[in-house]
PDB file of C-alpha atoms in Angstrom:
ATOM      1  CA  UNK A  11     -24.504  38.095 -19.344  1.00 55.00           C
ATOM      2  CA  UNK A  12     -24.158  33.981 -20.457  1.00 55.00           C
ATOM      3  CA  UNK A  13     -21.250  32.433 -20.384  1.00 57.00           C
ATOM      4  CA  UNK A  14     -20.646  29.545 -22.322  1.00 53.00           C
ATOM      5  CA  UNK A  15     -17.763  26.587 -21.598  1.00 55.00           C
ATOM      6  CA  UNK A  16     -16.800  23.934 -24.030  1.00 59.00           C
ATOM      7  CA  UNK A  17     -17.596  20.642 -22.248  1.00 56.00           C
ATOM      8  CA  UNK A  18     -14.164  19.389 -24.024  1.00 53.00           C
ATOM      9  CA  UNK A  19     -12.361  21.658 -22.063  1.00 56.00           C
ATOM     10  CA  UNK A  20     -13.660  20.992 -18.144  1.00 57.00           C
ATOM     11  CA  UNK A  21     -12.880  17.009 -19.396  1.00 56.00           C
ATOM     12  CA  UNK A  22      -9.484  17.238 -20.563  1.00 54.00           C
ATOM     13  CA  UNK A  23      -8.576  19.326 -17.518  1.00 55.00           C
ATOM     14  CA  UNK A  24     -10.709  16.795 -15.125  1.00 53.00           C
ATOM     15  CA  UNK A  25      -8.551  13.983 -16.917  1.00 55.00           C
ATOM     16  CA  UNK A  26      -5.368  15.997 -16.479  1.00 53.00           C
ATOM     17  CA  UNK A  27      -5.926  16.436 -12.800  1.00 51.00           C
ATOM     18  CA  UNK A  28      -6.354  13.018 -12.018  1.00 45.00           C
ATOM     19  CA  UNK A  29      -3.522  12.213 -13.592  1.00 48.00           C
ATOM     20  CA  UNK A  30      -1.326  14.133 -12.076  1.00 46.00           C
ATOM     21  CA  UNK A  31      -2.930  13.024  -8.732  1.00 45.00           C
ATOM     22  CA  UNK A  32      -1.871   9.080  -9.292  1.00 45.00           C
ATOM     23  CA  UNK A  33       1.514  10.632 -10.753  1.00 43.00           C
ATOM     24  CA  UNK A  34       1.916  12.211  -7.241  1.00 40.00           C
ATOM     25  CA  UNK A  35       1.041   9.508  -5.462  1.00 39.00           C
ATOM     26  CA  UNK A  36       3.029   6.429  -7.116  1.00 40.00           C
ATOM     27  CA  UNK A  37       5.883   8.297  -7.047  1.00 39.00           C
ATOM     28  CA  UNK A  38       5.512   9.683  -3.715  1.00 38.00           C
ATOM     29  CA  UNK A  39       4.893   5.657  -2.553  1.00 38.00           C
ATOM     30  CA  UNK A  40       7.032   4.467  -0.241  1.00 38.00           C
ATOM     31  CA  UNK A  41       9.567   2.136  -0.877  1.00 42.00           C
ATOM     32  CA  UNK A  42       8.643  -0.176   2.251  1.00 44.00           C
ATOM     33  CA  UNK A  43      12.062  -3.325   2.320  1.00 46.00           C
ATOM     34  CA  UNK A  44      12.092  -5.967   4.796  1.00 51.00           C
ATOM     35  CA  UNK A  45      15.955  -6.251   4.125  1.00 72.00           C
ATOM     36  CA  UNK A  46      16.130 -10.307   3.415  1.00 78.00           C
ATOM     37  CA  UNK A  47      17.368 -11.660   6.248  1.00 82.00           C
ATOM     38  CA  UNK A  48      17.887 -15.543   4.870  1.00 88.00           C
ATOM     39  CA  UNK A  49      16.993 -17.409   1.987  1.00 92.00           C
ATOM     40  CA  UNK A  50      16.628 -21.410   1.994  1.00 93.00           C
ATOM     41  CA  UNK A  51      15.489 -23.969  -0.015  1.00 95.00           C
ATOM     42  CA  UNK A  52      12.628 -26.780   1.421  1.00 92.00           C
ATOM     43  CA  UNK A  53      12.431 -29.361   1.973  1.00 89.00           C
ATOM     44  CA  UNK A  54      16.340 -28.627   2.918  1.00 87.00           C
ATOM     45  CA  UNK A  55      19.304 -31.499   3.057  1.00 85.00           C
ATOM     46  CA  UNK A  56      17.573 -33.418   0.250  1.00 88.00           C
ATOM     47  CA  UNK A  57      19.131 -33.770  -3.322  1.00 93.00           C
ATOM     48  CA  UNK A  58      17.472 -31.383  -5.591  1.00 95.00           C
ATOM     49  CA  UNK A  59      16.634 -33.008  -9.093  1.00 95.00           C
ATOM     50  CA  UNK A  60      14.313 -31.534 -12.261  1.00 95.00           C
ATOM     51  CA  UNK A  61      10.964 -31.759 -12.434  1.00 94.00           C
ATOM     52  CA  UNK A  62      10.762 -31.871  -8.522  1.00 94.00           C
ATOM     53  CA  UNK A  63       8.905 -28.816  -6.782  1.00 94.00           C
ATOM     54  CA  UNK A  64      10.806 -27.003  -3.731  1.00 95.00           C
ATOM     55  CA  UNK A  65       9.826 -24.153  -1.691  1.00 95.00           C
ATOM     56  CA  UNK A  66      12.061 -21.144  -2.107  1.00 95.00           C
ATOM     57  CA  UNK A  67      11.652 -19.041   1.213  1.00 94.00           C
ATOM     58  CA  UNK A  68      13.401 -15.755   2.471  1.00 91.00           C
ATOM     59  CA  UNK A  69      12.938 -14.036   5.897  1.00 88.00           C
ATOM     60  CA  UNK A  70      13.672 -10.496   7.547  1.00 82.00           C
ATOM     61  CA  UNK A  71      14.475  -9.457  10.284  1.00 77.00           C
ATOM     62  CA  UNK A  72      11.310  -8.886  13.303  1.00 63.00           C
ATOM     63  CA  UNK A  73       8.850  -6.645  12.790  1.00 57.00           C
ATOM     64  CA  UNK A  74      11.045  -4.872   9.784  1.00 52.00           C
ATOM     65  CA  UNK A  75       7.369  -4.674   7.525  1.00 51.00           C
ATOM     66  CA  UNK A  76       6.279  -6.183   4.177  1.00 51.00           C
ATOM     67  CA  UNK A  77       7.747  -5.780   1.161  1.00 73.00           C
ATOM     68  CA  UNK A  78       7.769  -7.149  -2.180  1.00 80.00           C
ATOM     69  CA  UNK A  79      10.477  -9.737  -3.253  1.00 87.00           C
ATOM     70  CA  UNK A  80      11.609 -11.143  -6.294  1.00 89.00           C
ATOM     71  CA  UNK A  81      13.279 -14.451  -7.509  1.00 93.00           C
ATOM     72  CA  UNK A  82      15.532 -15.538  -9.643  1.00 94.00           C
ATOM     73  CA  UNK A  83      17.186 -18.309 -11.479  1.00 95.00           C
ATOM     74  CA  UNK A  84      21.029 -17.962 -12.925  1.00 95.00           C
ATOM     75  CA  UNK A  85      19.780 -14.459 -13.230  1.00 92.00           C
ATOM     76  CA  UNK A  86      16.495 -14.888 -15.120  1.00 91.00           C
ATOM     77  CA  UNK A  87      13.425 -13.729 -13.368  1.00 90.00           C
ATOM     78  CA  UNK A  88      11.268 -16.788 -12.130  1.00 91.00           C
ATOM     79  CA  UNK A  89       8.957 -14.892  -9.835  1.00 90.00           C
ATOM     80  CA  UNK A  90       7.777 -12.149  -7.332  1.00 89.00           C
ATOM     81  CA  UNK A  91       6.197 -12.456  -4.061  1.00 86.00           C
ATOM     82  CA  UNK A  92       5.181 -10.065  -1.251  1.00 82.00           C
ATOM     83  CA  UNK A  93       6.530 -10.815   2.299  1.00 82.00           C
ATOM     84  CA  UNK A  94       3.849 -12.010   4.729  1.00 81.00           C
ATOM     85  CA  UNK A  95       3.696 -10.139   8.147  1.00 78.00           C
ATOM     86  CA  UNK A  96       1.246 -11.143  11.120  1.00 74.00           C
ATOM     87  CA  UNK A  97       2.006  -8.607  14.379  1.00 71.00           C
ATOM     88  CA  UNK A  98      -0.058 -11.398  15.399  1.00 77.00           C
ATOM     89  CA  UNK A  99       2.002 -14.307  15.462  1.00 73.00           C
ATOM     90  CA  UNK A 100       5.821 -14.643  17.035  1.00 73.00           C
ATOM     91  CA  UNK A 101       7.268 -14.372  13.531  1.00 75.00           C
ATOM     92  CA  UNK A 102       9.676 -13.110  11.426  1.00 79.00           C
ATOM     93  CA  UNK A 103       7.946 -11.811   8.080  1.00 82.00           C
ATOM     94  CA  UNK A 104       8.597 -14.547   5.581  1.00 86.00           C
ATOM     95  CA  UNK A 105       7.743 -14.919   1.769  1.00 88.00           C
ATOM     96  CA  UNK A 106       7.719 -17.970  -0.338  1.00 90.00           C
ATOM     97  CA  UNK A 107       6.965 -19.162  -3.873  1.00 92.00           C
ATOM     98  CA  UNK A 108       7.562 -22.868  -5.536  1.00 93.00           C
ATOM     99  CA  UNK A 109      10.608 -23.590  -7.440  1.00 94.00           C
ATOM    100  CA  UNK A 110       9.841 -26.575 -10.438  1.00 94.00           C
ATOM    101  CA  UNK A 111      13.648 -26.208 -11.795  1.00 95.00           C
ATOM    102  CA  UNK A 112      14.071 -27.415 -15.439  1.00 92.00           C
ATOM    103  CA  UNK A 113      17.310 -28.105 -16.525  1.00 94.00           C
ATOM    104  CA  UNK A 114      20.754 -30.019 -14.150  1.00 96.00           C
ATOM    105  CA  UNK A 115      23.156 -28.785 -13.205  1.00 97.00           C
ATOM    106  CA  UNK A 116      24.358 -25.627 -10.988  1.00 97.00           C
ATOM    107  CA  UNK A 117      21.876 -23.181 -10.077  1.00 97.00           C
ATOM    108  CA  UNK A 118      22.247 -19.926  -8.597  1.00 97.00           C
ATOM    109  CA  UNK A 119      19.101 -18.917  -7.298  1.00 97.00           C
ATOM    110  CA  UNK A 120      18.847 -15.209  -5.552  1.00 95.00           C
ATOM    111  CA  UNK A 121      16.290 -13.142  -3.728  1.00 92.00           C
ATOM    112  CA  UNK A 122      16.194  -9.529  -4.267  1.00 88.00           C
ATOM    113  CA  UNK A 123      13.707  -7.138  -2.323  1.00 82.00           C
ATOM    114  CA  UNK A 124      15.571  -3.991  -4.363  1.00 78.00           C
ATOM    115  CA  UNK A 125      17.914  -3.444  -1.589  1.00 81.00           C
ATOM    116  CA  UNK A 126      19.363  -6.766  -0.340  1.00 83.00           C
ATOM    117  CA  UNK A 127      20.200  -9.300  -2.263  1.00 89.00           C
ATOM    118  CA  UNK A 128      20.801 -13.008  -0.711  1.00 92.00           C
ATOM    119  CA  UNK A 129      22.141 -16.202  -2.982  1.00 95.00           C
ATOM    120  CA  UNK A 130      21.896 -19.555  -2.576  1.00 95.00           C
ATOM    121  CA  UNK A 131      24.187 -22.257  -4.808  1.00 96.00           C
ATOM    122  CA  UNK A 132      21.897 -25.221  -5.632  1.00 96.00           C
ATOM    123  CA  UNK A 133      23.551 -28.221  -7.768  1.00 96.00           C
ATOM    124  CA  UNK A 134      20.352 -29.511  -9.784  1.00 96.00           C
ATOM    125  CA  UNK A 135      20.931 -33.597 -10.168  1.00 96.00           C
ATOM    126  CA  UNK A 136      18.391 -35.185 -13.685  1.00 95.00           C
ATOM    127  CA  UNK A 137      15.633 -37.061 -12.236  1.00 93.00           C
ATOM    128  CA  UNK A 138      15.362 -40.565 -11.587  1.00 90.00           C
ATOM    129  CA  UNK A 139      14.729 -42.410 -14.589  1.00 91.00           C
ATOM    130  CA  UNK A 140      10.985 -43.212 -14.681  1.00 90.00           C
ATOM    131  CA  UNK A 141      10.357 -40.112 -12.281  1.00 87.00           C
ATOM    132  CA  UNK A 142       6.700 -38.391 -12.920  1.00 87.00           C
ATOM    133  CA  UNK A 143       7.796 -34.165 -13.244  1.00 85.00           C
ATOM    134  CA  UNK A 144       5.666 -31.875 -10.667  1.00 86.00           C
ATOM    135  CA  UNK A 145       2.516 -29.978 -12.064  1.00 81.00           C
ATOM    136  CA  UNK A 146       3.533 -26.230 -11.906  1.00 81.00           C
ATOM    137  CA  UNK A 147       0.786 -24.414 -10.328  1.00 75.00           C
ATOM    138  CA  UNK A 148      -0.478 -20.658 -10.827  1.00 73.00           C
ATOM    139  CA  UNK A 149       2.000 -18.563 -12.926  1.00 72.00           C
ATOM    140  CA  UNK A 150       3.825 -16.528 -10.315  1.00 73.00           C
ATOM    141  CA  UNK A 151       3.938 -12.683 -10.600  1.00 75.00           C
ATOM    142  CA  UNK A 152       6.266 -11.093 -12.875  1.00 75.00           C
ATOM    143  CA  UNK A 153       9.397  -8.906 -11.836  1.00 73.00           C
ATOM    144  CA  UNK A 154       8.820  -5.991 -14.041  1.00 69.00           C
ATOM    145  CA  UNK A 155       8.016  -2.874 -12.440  1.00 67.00           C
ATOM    146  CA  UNK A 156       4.505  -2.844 -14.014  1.00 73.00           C
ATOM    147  CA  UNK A 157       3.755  -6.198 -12.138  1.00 69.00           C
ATOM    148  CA  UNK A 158       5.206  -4.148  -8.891  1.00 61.00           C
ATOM    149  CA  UNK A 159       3.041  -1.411  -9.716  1.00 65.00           C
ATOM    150  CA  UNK A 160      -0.395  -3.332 -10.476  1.00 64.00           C
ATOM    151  CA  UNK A 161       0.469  -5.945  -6.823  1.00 59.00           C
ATOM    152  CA  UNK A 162       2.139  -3.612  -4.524  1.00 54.00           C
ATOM    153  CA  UNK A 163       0.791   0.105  -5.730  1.00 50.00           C
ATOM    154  CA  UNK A 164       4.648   1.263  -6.229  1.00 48.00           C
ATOM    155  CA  UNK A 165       7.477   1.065  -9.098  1.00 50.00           C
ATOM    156  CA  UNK A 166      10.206   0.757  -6.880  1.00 48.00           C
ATOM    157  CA  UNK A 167      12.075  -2.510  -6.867  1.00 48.00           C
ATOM    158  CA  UNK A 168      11.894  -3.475  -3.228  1.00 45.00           C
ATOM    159  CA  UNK A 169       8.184  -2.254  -2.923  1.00 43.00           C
TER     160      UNK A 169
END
């Protein structure tokens, strides 16, 4: 006796399988957080102004692992980086990305790795009259939790 199987069916349940496989797993990632430890500003003790570009850089405590961490500006989402770790060097893990800001005036700017949250008050001064602004460079990941999914292989905030 022949038995026949419809080819549709072995690829809709092949297709169903492997989705349920990468539902498993992104879900079932772990939420690695380095806990922020500090977040500065560099180069530090100089008067920030527009159009300038400044290092924004956050640190966690030794040997605490990598996660992902995201920045903002008066609440609006300039950027995402992942910590660096090196069990290499005598290090904290550290993460940076460059700051360009736009507009005077106060600035809160906060670092958020989906479980601590550090600010830092920055009072923005205009730029000196004649002043050439900074070039941004490369876009900076996103904060949504597709960017997190598609840089750090989970949706959870401090991933």
């Amino acid at each position: 006796m022949t038995t026949h199987t419809r080819p549709g069916r072995r690829i809709g349940w092949g297709i169903a399988g492997v989705a349920a496989t990468m539902a498993v797993a992104v879900s079932g990632a772990p939420a690695a957080s380095a806990d922020i430890d500090t977040l500065s500003i560099y180069p530090e003790n100089q008067t920030v102004v527009t159009g300038a570009n400044y290092v924004l850089h956050v640190s966690a405590p030794w040997r605490d692992g990598a996660s992902w961490v995201s920045f903002y500006d008066n609440g609006q989402c300039i950027g995402s980086t992942r910590m660096i770790f090196n069990s290499e060097l005598e290090a904290p893990p550290y993460g940076h990305m460059n700051w360009i800001p736009k507009t005077p005036g106060p600035h809160t700017i906060t670092a958020n790795d989906g479980k601590i949250t550090k600010t830092l008050a920055v009072d923005v001064q205009p730029a000196p009259t004649g002043s050439t602004p900074a070039t941004p460079g490369p876009k900076p990941t996103g904060c949504s939790a597709l960017d997190r999914l598609f840089n750090s292989g989970s949706l959870a905030p401090g991933s």
